mmCIF file of C-alpha atoms and ligand atoms in Angstrom:
data_model
loop_
_atom_site.group_PDB
_atom_site.id
_atom_site.type_symbol
_atom_site.label_atom_id
_atom_site.label_comp_id
_atom_site.label_asym_id
_atom_site.label_seq_id
_atom_site.Cartn_x
_atom_site.Cartn_y
_atom_site.Cartn_z
ATOM 1 C CA MET A 1 -71.711 -23.219 -20.274
ATOM 2 C CA GLU A 2 -70.869 -20.152 -22.456
ATOM 3 C CA ILE A 3 -71.001 -16.722 -20.987
ATOM 4 C CA GLU A 4 -74.293 -15.463 -22.849
ATOM 5 C CA SER A 5 -76.029 -18.262 -20.959
ATOM 6 C CA ILE A 6 -74.405 -17.664 -17.482
ATOM 7 C CA CYS A 7 -75.966 -14.358 -18.229
ATOM 8 C CA VAL A 8 -79.197 -15.764 -18.781
ATOM 9 C CA HIS A 9 -79.094 -18.584 -16.494
ATOM 10 C CA GLY A 10 -76.435 -17.984 -13.869
ATOM 11 C CA ALA A 11 -78.321 -16.434 -10.976
ATOM 12 C CA ARG A 12 -80.847 -19.381 -11.315
ATOM 13 C CA ASP A 13 -82.139 -19.636 -7.637
ATOM 14 C CA ALA A 14 -81.169 -22.282 -5.580
ATOM 15 C CA TYR A 15 -83.360 -21.712 -2.714
ATOM 16 C CA ASN A 16 -86.852 -21.339 -4.356
ATOM 17 C CA LEU A 17 -89.327 -24.318 -4.322
ATOM 18 C CA SER A 18 -92.084 -22.873 -6.310
ATOM 19 C CA GLY A 19 -90.178 -23.324 -9.743
ATOM 20 C CA ALA A 20 -90.411 -19.289 -10.534
ATOM 21 C CA VAL A 21 -88.221 -18.958 -13.941
ATOM 22 C CA SER A 22 -87.635 -15.059 -12.460
ATOM 23 C CA VAL A 23 -85.663 -15.047 -9.086
ATOM 24 C CA PRO A 24 -88.133 -13.941 -6.332
ATOM 25 C CA ILE A 25 -87.373 -10.818 -4.280
ATOM 26 C CA TYR A 26 -87.079 -12.041 -0.850
ATOM 27 C CA GLN A 27 -87.941 -8.900 0.717
ATOM 28 C CA SER A 28 -87.407 -9.816 4.329
ATOM 29 C CA ALA A 29 -84.851 -8.935 6.679
ATOM 30 C CA THR A 30 -84.830 -11.893 8.698
ATOM 31 C CA PHE A 31 -85.152 -15.665 8.549
ATOM 32 C CA VAL A 32 -86.901 -18.192 11.087
ATOM 33 C CA HIS A 33 -84.506 -21.151 12.236
ATOM 34 C CA PRO A 34 -85.519 -24.334 11.898
ATOM 35 C CA GLY A 35 -83.826 -25.455 15.357
ATOM 36 C CA MET A 36 -81.860 -24.484 18.347
ATOM 37 C CA GLY A 37 -78.402 -23.805 16.491
ATOM 38 C CA GLN A 38 -79.745 -24.568 13.288
ATOM 39 C CA SER A 39 -80.051 -22.016 10.085
ATOM 40 C CA THR A 40 -81.252 -22.588 6.605
ATOM 41 C CA GLY A 41 -78.180 -20.523 5.303
ATOM 42 C CA PHE A 42 -80.052 -17.464 6.033
ATOM 43 C CA ASP A 43 -80.068 -15.661 9.176
ATOM 44 C CA TYR A 44 -80.245 -11.861 8.677
ATOM 45 C CA SER A 45 -80.121 -9.729 5.266
ATOM 46 C CA ARG A 46 -76.977 -8.074 5.796
ATOM 47 C CA VAL A 47 -75.146 -11.139 5.729
ATOM 48 C CA GLN A 48 -77.123 -13.331 3.528
ATOM 49 C CA ASN A 49 -79.980 -12.793 1.429
ATOM 50 C CA PRO A 50 -81.449 -15.440 -1.304
ATOM 51 C CA THR A 51 -82.011 -12.652 -3.841
ATOM 52 C CA ARG A 52 -78.607 -11.424 -3.290
ATOM 53 C CA ALA A 53 -76.897 -14.633 -3.134
ATOM 54 C CA SER A 54 -78.507 -15.866 -6.669
ATOM 55 C CA LEU A 55 -77.246 -12.610 -8.114
ATOM 56 C CA GLU A 56 -73.809 -13.222 -6.290
ATOM 57 C CA GLN A 57 -73.455 -16.787 -7.848
ATOM 58 C CA ALA A 58 -74.339 -15.337 -11.587
ATOM 59 C CA VAL A 59 -71.550 -12.566 -11.128
ATOM 60 C CA ALA A 60 -69.010 -15.120 -9.619
ATOM 61 C CA ARG A 61 -69.682 -17.338 -12.367
ATOM 62 C CA LEU A 62 -69.184 -14.509 -15.167
ATOM 63 C CA GLU A 63 -65.695 -13.135 -13.525
ATOM 64 C CA GLU A 64 -64.880 -16.839 -13.093
ATOM 65 C CA GLY A 65 -64.279 -16.406 -9.118
ATOM 66 C CA SER A 66 -65.408 -18.520 -6.278
ATOM 67 C CA ASP A 67 -67.167 -15.906 -4.373
ATOM 68 C CA ALA A 68 -68.834 -12.279 -5.222
ATOM 69 C CA LEU A 69 -70.077 -9.543 -2.731
ATOM 70 C CA ALA A 70 -72.657 -7.623 -3.931
ATOM 71 C CA PHE A 71 -72.807 -3.886 -2.505
ATOM 72 C CA SER A 72 -75.105 -0.939 -2.139
ATOM 73 C CA SER A 73 -72.744 1.034 -4.842
ATOM 74 C CA GLY A 74 -69.419 0.703 -6.656
ATOM 75 C CA MET A 75 -68.251 3.266 -4.195
ATOM 76 C CA ALA A 76 -69.221 1.118 -1.540
ATOM 77 C CA ALA A 77 -67.317 -1.662 -2.628
ATOM 78 C CA ILE A 78 -64.062 -0.049 -2.670
ATOM 79 C CA ALA A 79 -64.614 1.323 0.754
ATOM 80 C CA ALA A 80 -65.146 -1.983 2.372
ATOM 81 C CA LEU A 81 -61.868 -3.215 0.094
ATOM 82 C CA MET A 82 -60.032 -0.562 1.757
ATOM 83 C CA GLU A 83 -60.755 -2.380 4.882
ATOM 84 C CA LEU A 84 -58.362 -5.028 4.161
ATOM 85 C CA PHE A 85 -56.058 -2.742 4.485
ATOM 86 C CA ALA A 86 -54.069 -1.313 7.620
ATOM 87 C CA PRO A 87 -52.205 2.069 8.669
ATOM 88 C CA GLY A 88 -49.043 2.349 6.681
ATOM 89 C CA ASP A 89 -49.829 0.078 4.247
ATOM 90 C CA HIS A 90 -48.798 1.095 0.862
ATOM 91 C CA ILE A 91 -50.917 1.084 -2.244
ATOM 92 C CA ILE A 92 -50.136 1.882 -5.843
ATOM 93 C CA ALA A 93 -52.890 3.192 -8.118
ATOM 94 C CA SER A 94 -53.524 4.044 -11.673
ATOM 95 C CA ASP A 95 -53.146 7.686 -12.383
ATOM 96 C CA ASP A 96 -55.997 8.135 -14.539
ATOM 97 C CA LEU A 97 -58.658 6.729 -12.134
ATOM 98 C CA TYR A 98 -62.444 7.282 -12.048
ATOM 99 C CA GLY A 99 -62.743 10.639 -9.919
ATOM 100 C CA GLY A 100 -64.865 8.918 -7.274
ATOM 101 C CA THR A 101 -62.069 6.421 -6.436
ATOM 102 C CA ILE A 102 -59.482 9.114 -6.133
ATOM 103 C CA ARG A 103 -61.667 11.314 -3.693
ATOM 104 C CA LEU A 104 -61.941 7.980 -1.488
ATOM 105 C CA PHE A 105 -58.388 7.511 -1.436
ATOM 106 C CA ASP A 106 -57.204 10.739 -0.871
ATOM 107 C CA ASN A 107 -59.651 12.066 1.522
ATOM 108 C CA ILE A 108 -60.789 8.906 3.442
ATOM 109 C CA SER A 109 -58.295 6.169 2.945
ATOM 110 C CA ARG A 110 -55.410 8.293 3.547
ATOM 111 C CA LYS A 111 -56.949 10.038 6.734
ATOM 112 C CA ASN A 112 -57.150 6.156 8.068
ATOM 113 C CA GLY A 113 -53.222 5.978 7.246
ATOM 114 C CA LEU A 114 -52.964 4.102 4.163
ATOM 115 C CA VAL A 115 -50.478 5.539 1.776
ATOM 116 C CA PHE A 116 -51.066 5.925 -2.146
ATOM 117 C CA ASP A 117 -49.042 6.354 -4.912
ATOM 118 C CA TYR A 118 -50.302 7.272 -8.619
ATOM 119 C CA ALA A 119 -48.713 5.452 -11.504
ATOM 120 C CA ASN A 120 -49.066 4.820 -15.462
ATOM 121 C CA THR A 121 -49.955 1.192 -14.245
ATOM 122 C CA GLY A 122 -49.459 0.386 -18.063
ATOM 123 C CA ASP A 123 -46.078 0.914 -17.606
ATOM 124 C CA LEU A 124 -44.473 -1.743 -15.790
ATOM 125 C CA HIS A 125 -41.330 0.000 -14.898
ATOM 126 C CA ALA A 126 -43.508 2.895 -13.347
ATOM 127 C CA VAL A 127 -44.944 -0.033 -10.923
ATOM 128 C CA ALA A 128 -41.704 -1.524 -10.199
ATOM 129 C CA ALA A 129 -40.149 1.760 -9.184
ATOM 130 C CA ARG A 130 -42.624 2.367 -6.531
ATOM 131 C CA LEU A 131 -42.798 -0.652 -5.096
ATOM 132 C CA THR A 132 -41.810 -0.552 -1.366
ATOM 133 C CA PRO A 133 -41.851 -3.123 1.400
ATOM 134 C CA ARG A 134 -44.717 -1.766 2.767
ATOM 135 C CA THR A 135 -46.610 -2.016 -0.576
ATOM 136 C CA LYS A 136 -49.912 -4.514 -0.192
ATOM 137 C CA ALA A 137 -51.974 -3.647 -3.669
ATOM 138 C CA VAL A 138 -51.712 -2.423 -6.605
ATOM 139 C CA PHE A 139 -55.234 -1.014 -7.893
ATOM 140 C CA VAL A 140 -55.658 -0.696 -11.556
ATOM 141 C CA GLU A 141 -58.375 0.600 -13.591
ATOM 142 C CA THR A 142 -58.193 -0.733 -17.301
ATOM 143 C CA PRO A 143 -59.304 0.973 -19.587
ATOM 144 C CA THR A 144 -59.209 4.062 -17.622
ATOM 145 C CA ASN A 145 -61.504 6.533 -17.180
ATOM 146 C CA PRO A 146 -61.661 9.294 -19.339
ATOM 147 C CA LEU A 147 -58.635 8.527 -21.031
ATOM 148 C CA LEU A 148 -59.138 4.568 -21.766
ATOM 149 C CA ARG A 149 -55.275 3.639 -21.399
ATOM 150 C CA VAL A 150 -54.804 0.076 -20.684
ATOM 151 C CA THR A 151 -52.871 -2.036 -18.288
ATOM 152 C CA ASP A 152 -51.331 -5.489 -19.614
ATOM 153 C CA ILE A 153 -52.948 -7.578 -16.405
ATOM 154 C CA ALA A 154 -50.799 -10.652 -17.191
ATOM 155 C CA ALA A 155 -47.800 -8.712 -17.353
ATOM 156 C CA LEU A 156 -48.285 -6.908 -14.068
ATOM 157 C CA SER A 157 -49.380 -10.052 -12.355
ATOM 158 C CA ALA A 158 -46.213 -11.463 -13.620
ATOM 159 C CA GLU A 159 -44.233 -8.531 -12.081
ATOM 160 C CA LEU A 160 -45.829 -9.124 -8.766
ATOM 161 C CA ALA A 161 -45.568 -12.645 -8.560
ATOM 162 C CA GLY A 162 -44.125 -13.805 -5.287
ATOM 163 C CA ARG A 163 -44.883 -10.707 -3.177
ATOM 164 C CA ASP A 164 -47.749 -10.531 -0.647
ATOM 165 C CA ILE A 165 -49.214 -7.867 -3.026
ATOM 166 C CA LEU A 166 -52.638 -8.108 -4.422
ATOM 167 C CA LEU A 167 -53.926 -6.977 -7.694
ATOM 168 C CA ILE A 168 -56.735 -5.417 -7.971
ATOM 169 C CA VAL A 169 -58.708 -4.829 -11.192
ATOM 170 C CA ASP A 170 -61.933 -2.105 -11.633
ATOM 171 C CA ASN A 171 -63.377 -4.161 -14.543
ATOM 172 C CA THR A 172 -66.413 -1.799 -14.827
ATOM 173 C CA PHE A 173 -65.480 -0.808 -18.344
ATOM 174 C CA LEU A 174 -65.406 -3.850 -20.188
ATOM 175 C CA THR A 175 -67.324 -6.257 -17.859
ATOM 176 C CA PRO A 176 -66.850 -9.947 -17.845
ATOM 177 C CA TYR A 177 -68.272 -10.128 -21.090
ATOM 178 C CA PHE A 178 -65.198 -8.931 -22.890
ATOM 179 C CA MET A 179 -62.353 -9.730 -19.954
ATOM 180 C CA ARG A 180 -61.762 -11.420 -17.119
ATOM 181 C CA PRO A 181 -59.022 -10.247 -15.208
ATOM 182 C CA LEU A 182 -59.167 -13.252 -12.627
ATOM 183 C CA ALA A 183 -58.227 -15.562 -15.177
ATOM 184 C CA LEU A 184 -55.223 -13.225 -16.053
ATOM 185 C CA GLY A 185 -53.563 -13.281 -12.598
ATOM 186 C CA ALA A 186 -55.817 -10.559 -10.711
ATOM 187 C CA ASP A 187 -56.513 -11.367 -7.002
ATOM 188 C CA ILE A 188 -59.764 -9.337 -6.868
ATOM 189 C CA VAL A 189 -62.147 -7.588 -9.488
ATOM 190 C CA MET A 190 -64.007 -4.832 -8.508
ATOM 191 C CA HIS A 191 -67.106 -3.377 -10.418
ATOM 192 C CA SER A 192 -69.424 -0.610 -10.408
ATOM 193 C CA GLY A 193 -72.259 -2.687 -11.136
ATOM 194 C CA THR A 194 -74.606 0.669 -11.601
ATOM 195 C CA LYS A 195 -73.105 0.871 -14.978
ATOM 196 C CA TYR A 196 -73.009 -2.177 -17.884
ATOM 197 C CA LEU A 197 -73.927 -5.074 -15.221
ATOM 198 C CA GLY A 198 -77.331 -3.073 -14.418
ATOM 199 C CA GLY A 199 -77.296 -1.730 -17.797
ATOM 200 C CA HIS A 200 -80.325 0.529 -17.500
ATOM 201 C CA ASN A 201 -79.540 3.632 -15.782
ATOM 202 C CA ASP A 202 -81.737 2.874 -12.934
ATOM 203 C CA THR A 203 -80.049 1.055 -9.909
ATOM 204 C CA LEU A 204 -76.708 1.530 -8.066
ATOM 205 C CA ALA A 205 -74.446 -1.425 -7.263
ATOM 206 C CA GLY A 206 -71.080 -2.746 -6.783
ATOM 207 C CA PHE A 207 -68.999 -5.939 -6.616
ATOM 208 C CA LEU A 208 -66.119 -7.250 -5.595
ATOM 209 C CA ILE A 209 -65.245 -10.622 -6.705
ATOM 210 C CA THR A 210 -62.044 -13.126 -5.822
ATOM 211 C CA SER A 211 -60.749 -16.741 -6.360
ATOM 212 C CA ARG A 212 -58.889 -16.772 -3.479
ATOM 213 C CA SER A 213 -60.683 -17.958 -0.101
ATOM 214 C CA ASP A 214 -58.740 -16.171 2.406
ATOM 215 C CA ILE A 215 -59.456 -13.020 0.656
ATOM 216 C CA ALA A 216 -63.099 -14.000 0.318
ATOM 217 C CA GLU A 217 -63.396 -15.186 3.831
ATOM 218 C CA LYS A 218 -61.743 -11.635 5.070
ATOM 219 C CA LEU A 219 -63.943 -9.510 2.602
ATOM 220 C CA ARG A 220 -67.250 -11.525 4.016
ATOM 221 C CA MET A 221 -66.104 -10.391 7.624
ATOM 222 C CA ILE A 222 -65.826 -7.070 6.639
ATOM 223 C CA TYR A 223 -69.239 -7.086 4.721
ATOM 224 C CA LYS A 224 -71.375 -8.264 7.365
ATOM 225 C CA THR A 225 -69.662 -5.878 9.620
ATOM 226 C CA VAL A 226 -69.945 -2.502 7.553
ATOM 227 C CA GLY A 227 -73.287 -3.436 6.237
ATOM 228 C CA SER A 228 -72.850 -1.715 3.048
ATOM 229 C CA CYS A 229 -75.032 -4.310 0.924
ATOM 230 C CA LEU A 230 -77.255 -4.505 -2.049
ATOM 231 C CA SER A 231 -80.842 -4.502 -1.296
ATOM 232 C CA PRO A 232 -83.031 -7.681 -2.377
ATOM 233 C CA PHE A 233 -84.878 -5.243 -4.939
ATOM 234 C CA ASP A 234 -82.086 -3.695 -6.189
ATOM 235 C CA SER A 235 -80.653 -7.366 -6.756
ATOM 236 C CA PHE A 236 -83.292 -8.444 -8.645
ATOM 237 C CA LEU A 237 -82.816 -5.413 -11.085
ATOM 238 C CA LEU A 238 -79.223 -6.500 -11.427
ATOM 239 C CA ILE A 239 -80.280 -10.176 -12.309
ATOM 240 C CA ARG A 240 -82.573 -8.748 -14.605
ATOM 241 C CA GLY A 241 -80.064 -6.392 -16.192
ATOM 242 C CA LEU A 242 -77.398 -9.276 -16.438
ATOM 243 C CA LYS A 243 -79.515 -11.339 -18.918
ATOM 244 C CA THR A 244 -79.049 -9.134 -21.570
ATOM 245 C CA LEU A 245 -75.605 -8.063 -21.128
ATOM 246 C CA ALA A 246 -73.930 -9.594 -23.828
ATOM 247 C CA LEU A 247 -76.806 -8.358 -26.400
ATOM 248 C CA ARG A 248 -75.904 -5.074 -24.951
ATOM 249 C CA MET A 249 -72.459 -5.230 -24.734
ATOM 250 C CA GLU A 250 -72.271 -6.256 -28.366
ATOM 251 C CA LYS A 251 -74.590 -3.637 -29.757
ATOM 252 C CA SER A 252 -73.127 -0.799 -27.594
ATOM 253 C CA GLN A 253 -69.323 -1.678 -28.697
ATOM 254 C CA GLU A 254 -70.582 -2.080 -32.469
ATOM 255 C CA ASN A 255 -72.111 1.569 -32.127
ATOM 256 C CA ALA A 256 -69.089 2.668 -30.549
ATOM 257 C CA MET A 257 -66.893 1.481 -33.159
ATOM 258 C CA ARG A 258 -68.879 3.201 -35.761
ATOM 259 C CA LEU A 259 -68.969 6.317 -33.890
ATOM 260 C CA ALA A 260 -65.361 6.439 -32.831
ATOM 261 C CA GLY A 261 -64.394 6.265 -36.781
ATOM 262 C CA TRP A 262 -66.667 8.948 -37.545
ATOM 263 C CA LEU A 263 -65.374 11.412 -34.907
ATOM 264 C CA THR A 264 -61.960 10.613 -36.204
ATOM 265 C CA THR A 265 -63.156 12.071 -39.681
ATOM 266 C CA HIS A 266 -64.640 15.273 -38.162
ATOM 267 C CA PRO A 267 -62.712 18.442 -38.695
ATOM 268 C CA LYS A 268 -64.011 20.215 -35.170
ATOM 269 C CA VAL A 269 -62.786 16.667 -33.457
ATOM 270 C CA LYS A 270 -58.818 16.736 -32.443
ATOM 271 C CA ILE A 271 -58.229 13.827 -30.610
ATOM 272 C CA VAL A 272 -60.039 10.579 -30.187
ATOM 273 C CA TYR A 273 -59.741 7.915 -27.532
ATOM 274 C CA TYR A 274 -61.127 4.421 -28.290
ATOM 275 C CA PRO A 275 -59.226 1.054 -27.744
ATOM 276 C CA GLY A 276 -60.937 -0.200 -30.402
ATOM 277 C CA LEU A 277 -59.107 2.090 -33.502
ATOM 278 C CA PRO A 278 -55.762 0.540 -34.626
ATOM 279 C CA SER A 279 -54.042 3.890 -34.048
ATOM 280 C CA HIS A 280 -55.020 3.613 -30.047
ATOM 281 C CA PRO A 281 -51.765 2.853 -28.320
ATOM 282 C CA ASP A 282 -52.949 0.145 -26.403
ATOM 283 C CA TYR A 283 -54.941 -1.680 -29.378
ATOM 284 C CA ALA A 284 -52.617 -4.531 -29.164
ATOM 285 C CA VAL A 285 -52.435 -5.085 -25.493
ATOM 286 C CA THR A 286 -56.690 -4.960 -25.679
ATOM 287 C CA ARG A 287 -56.692 -7.346 -28.403
ATOM 288 C CA LYS A 288 -54.454 -9.804 -26.383
ATOM 289 C CA GLN A 289 -56.179 -9.630 -22.989
ATOM 290 C CA ALA A 290 -59.882 -8.715 -24.200
ATOM 291 C CA SER A 291 -62.269 -10.320 -26.687
ATOM 292 C CA GLY A 292 -63.808 -6.722 -26.832
ATOM 293 C CA PHE A 293 -62.848 -2.868 -27.041
ATOM 294 C CA GLY A 294 -66.123 -1.942 -24.797
ATOM 295 C CA ALA A 295 -68.282 1.638 -25.900
ATOM 296 C CA MET A 296 -66.929 4.191 -24.014
ATOM 297 C CA ILE A 297 -65.152 7.218 -26.363
ATOM 298 C CA SER A 298 -63.324 10.079 -24.985
ATOM 299 C CA PHE A 299 -62.669 12.840 -27.746
ATOM 300 C CA GLU A 300 -61.197 16.406 -27.857
ATOM 301 C CA VAL A 301 -62.857 18.991 -29.769
ATOM 302 C CA ASP A 302 -61.466 22.093 -31.045
ATOM 303 C CA GLY A 303 -61.999 24.405 -28.271
ATOM 304 C CA GLU A 304 -64.074 24.797 -24.891
ATOM 305 C CA ASP A 305 -66.718 26.629 -27.143
ATOM 306 C CA THR A 306 -67.488 23.960 -29.429
ATOM 307 C CA ALA A 307 -67.788 21.364 -26.259
ATOM 308 C CA ARG A 308 -70.034 23.839 -24.669
ATOM 309 C CA GLU A 309 -72.361 24.169 -27.764
ATOM 310 C CA LEU A 310 -72.287 20.261 -27.994
ATOM 311 C CA LEU A 311 -73.397 19.445 -24.708
ATOM 312 C CA SER A 312 -76.522 21.973 -25.013
ATOM 313 C CA LYS A 313 -77.392 20.561 -28.515
ATOM 314 C CA THR A 314 -77.262 16.859 -28.075
ATOM 315 C CA LYS A 315 -81.041 15.608 -27.927
ATOM 316 C CA ILE A 316 -80.727 11.723 -28.184
ATOM 317 C CA ILE A 317 -77.180 11.374 -26.645
ATOM 318 C CA LEU A 318 -78.404 12.892 -23.034
ATOM 319 C CA TYR A 319 -76.031 15.170 -21.133
ATOM 320 C CA ALA A 320 -75.606 13.258 -17.646
ATOM 321 C CA GLU A 321 -73.033 11.555 -15.426
ATOM 322 C CA SER A 322 -72.704 7.997 -15.553
ATOM 323 C CA LEU A 323 -72.225 5.042 -18.267
ATOM 324 C CA GLY A 324 -72.928 1.724 -19.407
ATOM 325 C CA GLY A 325 -76.539 1.821 -19.736
ATOM 326 C CA VAL A 326 -78.778 1.316 -22.586
ATOM 327 C CA GLU A 327 -79.316 5.063 -23.227
ATOM 328 C CA SER A 328 -75.961 7.236 -24.625
ATOM 329 C CA LEU A 329 -74.609 9.427 -22.494
ATOM 330 C CA ILE A 330 -72.548 12.436 -22.977
ATOM 331 C CA THR A 331 -70.355 13.757 -20.179
ATOM 332 C CA TYR A 332 -67.877 16.500 -19.522
ATOM 333 C CA PRO A 333 -65.140 15.174 -17.506
ATOM 334 C CA VAL A 334 -63.472 18.320 -16.228
ATOM 335 C CA LEU A 335 -66.832 19.659 -14.417
ATOM 336 C CA GLN A 336 -68.299 15.828 -13.436
ATOM 337 C CA THR A 337 -66.514 12.743 -12.801
ATOM 338 C CA HIS A 338 -63.238 14.595 -12.326
ATOM 339 C CA ALA A 339 -64.037 17.818 -10.857
ATOM 340 C CA ASP A 340 -62.637 16.900 -7.652
ATOM 341 C CA ILE A 341 -58.893 16.630 -9.075
ATOM 342 C CA PRO A 342 -56.636 19.351 -8.586
ATOM 343 C CA ALA A 343 -56.733 21.349 -11.735
ATOM 344 C CA PRO A 344 -53.041 21.200 -12.646
ATOM 345 C CA VAL A 345 -52.877 17.250 -12.361
ATOM 346 C CA ARG A 346 -56.130 16.914 -14.376
ATOM 347 C CA GLU A 347 -54.707 19.221 -17.185
ATOM 348 C CA ALA A 348 -51.299 17.310 -17.323
ATOM 349 C CA ARG A 349 -53.098 13.948 -17.782
ATOM 350 C CA GLY A 350 -55.255 15.585 -20.716
ATOM 351 C CA ILE A 351 -58.509 16.153 -19.192
ATOM 352 C CA ASN A 352 -59.115 19.589 -20.129
ATOM 353 C CA GLN A 353 -61.921 21.963 -21.278
ATOM 354 C CA ARG A 354 -62.345 20.339 -24.676
ATOM 355 C CA LEU A 355 -62.534 16.933 -23.515
ATOM 356 C CA LEU A 356 -65.827 15.200 -23.878
ATOM 357 C CA ARG A 357 -66.601 11.372 -23.185
ATOM 358 C CA ILE A 358 -69.800 9.479 -24.623
ATOM 359 C CA SER A 359 -71.164 6.557 -23.241
ATOM 360 C CA VAL A 360 -72.308 4.784 -26.522
ATOM 361 C CA GLY A 361 -75.905 2.948 -25.911
ATOM 362 C CA ILE A 362 -77.913 0.633 -27.904
ATOM 363 C CA GLU A 363 -79.857 3.243 -30.147
ATOM 364 C CA ASN A 364 -79.773 2.860 -33.782
ATOM 365 C CA ILE A 365 -76.481 4.194 -35.056
ATOM 366 C CA LYS A 366 -78.187 6.517 -37.486
ATOM 367 C CA ASP A 367 -79.932 8.425 -34.658
ATOM 368 C CA LEU A 368 -76.448 8.787 -32.950
ATOM 369 C CA LEU A 369 -74.540 10.018 -35.793
ATOM 370 C CA ASP A 370 -77.300 12.572 -36.952
ATOM 371 C CA ASP A 371 -77.587 13.818 -33.526
ATOM 372 C CA LEU A 372 -73.664 14.268 -33.158
ATOM 373 C CA LYS A 373 -73.629 15.689 -36.819
ATOM 374 C CA GLN A 374 -76.166 18.609 -36.001
ATOM 375 C CA ALA A 375 -74.569 19.279 -32.629
ATOM 376 C CA LEU A 376 -70.965 19.415 -34.198
ATOM 377 C CA ALA A 377 -72.677 21.736 -37.172
HETATM 378 C C1 PLP B 1 -69.012 4.491 -11.579
HETATM 379 C C2 PLP B 1 -67.787 3.914 -11.182
HETATM 380 C C3 PLP B 1 -67.274 3.575 -10.235
HETATM 381 C C4 PLP B 1 -68.396 4.124 -8.734
HETATM 382 O O1 PLP B 1 -69.439 3.387 -8.717
HETATM 383 P P1 PLP B 1 -70.714 3.535 -7.979
HETATM 384 O O2 PLP B 1 -71.621 2.747 -8.645
HETATM 385 O O3 PLP B 1 -70.966 4.939 -8.991
HETATM 386 O O4 PLP B 1 -70.543 3.986 -6.789
HETATM 387 C C5 PLP B 1 -65.953 2.903 -9.913
HETATM 388 N N1 PLP B 1 -65.396 3.193 -10.910
HETATM 389 C C6 PLP B 1 -65.337 3.376 -12.147
HETATM 390 C C7 PLP B 1 -64.678 2.735 -13.521
HETATM 391 C C8 PLP B 1 -67.017 3.857 -12.631
HETATM 392 O O5 PLP B 1 -67.274 4.126 -13.713
#
């Protein structure tokens, strides 16, 4: 089945006897056992639930994995993922990660004895130079947030081959519609399903997907134990969101291309970060490993005042955190997603008071351009 069809049909409910076209919300905490020592496959909803299992089946198929686990948020997924590791284990992570991921690593995982090294994972030598005998994983976000730097997943996977090191990829920005990291050599894919997979800015969700049965087994054990599972209702909303993933990704990307191009011509805009611009340093590697560039754009304006004014003037593009929904959102990374990163570290990475990020939605491009025009006037 092609990916657009998996979006629509991938969650089809194997447990449903009524013929319902839409997967029902199995709002049940527990399930009747048919007899002594017998199970329908469902015992208790922390462990398995038919609505969630249908969603997990769809996400596993989209990412070309053998198992997908649906969590109550992206952060819940990463927190559970960290339970794969033991004190003393060393993890190399991209140095331009989602702020919440850095907060988790530095404040919680580190306290639990894990050791982190941040590197530009787009630079194989930088990763290789940090490998130690205790290195157990490389955690990559690509494209990164907010500067949209790209890691060559196949090349990194080849670099790590033959060692007992997990390659983990946060695929939130491109989604399986544009890129499938497991097929490129990753061991685990992570998603904030809150973003494009859900797609409507109405539900939090997270996913871990793998095609390795040994990892799936460990993750299932962690999952049923820590209990950060996605509810039946939120699973239903995710299934509904996924049905239009292909259409939304195409439309948002088309809008993002137009908007990024336009921004490069504006006198108050100094730098535009969008991997779909041939001038972006990672344009070529993106074309090699993905079928699209996504719809996230970051840009630097000529001063903090311009940034502040723009945020207060946009009307259609909403000043709000998050991304990946049908509504276009604009954020100010310094005060929002990246507020917890020490200022000197942030500045050195180019996340300054002049940087803005837009998650381009599916509105008419004319309205989006008009909105930015008046806000930047
Ligand atoms: C939002 C986000 C997360 C965290 O997900 P939540 O669903 O907000 O918990 C992780 N990684 C990336 C790239 C994100 O954008």
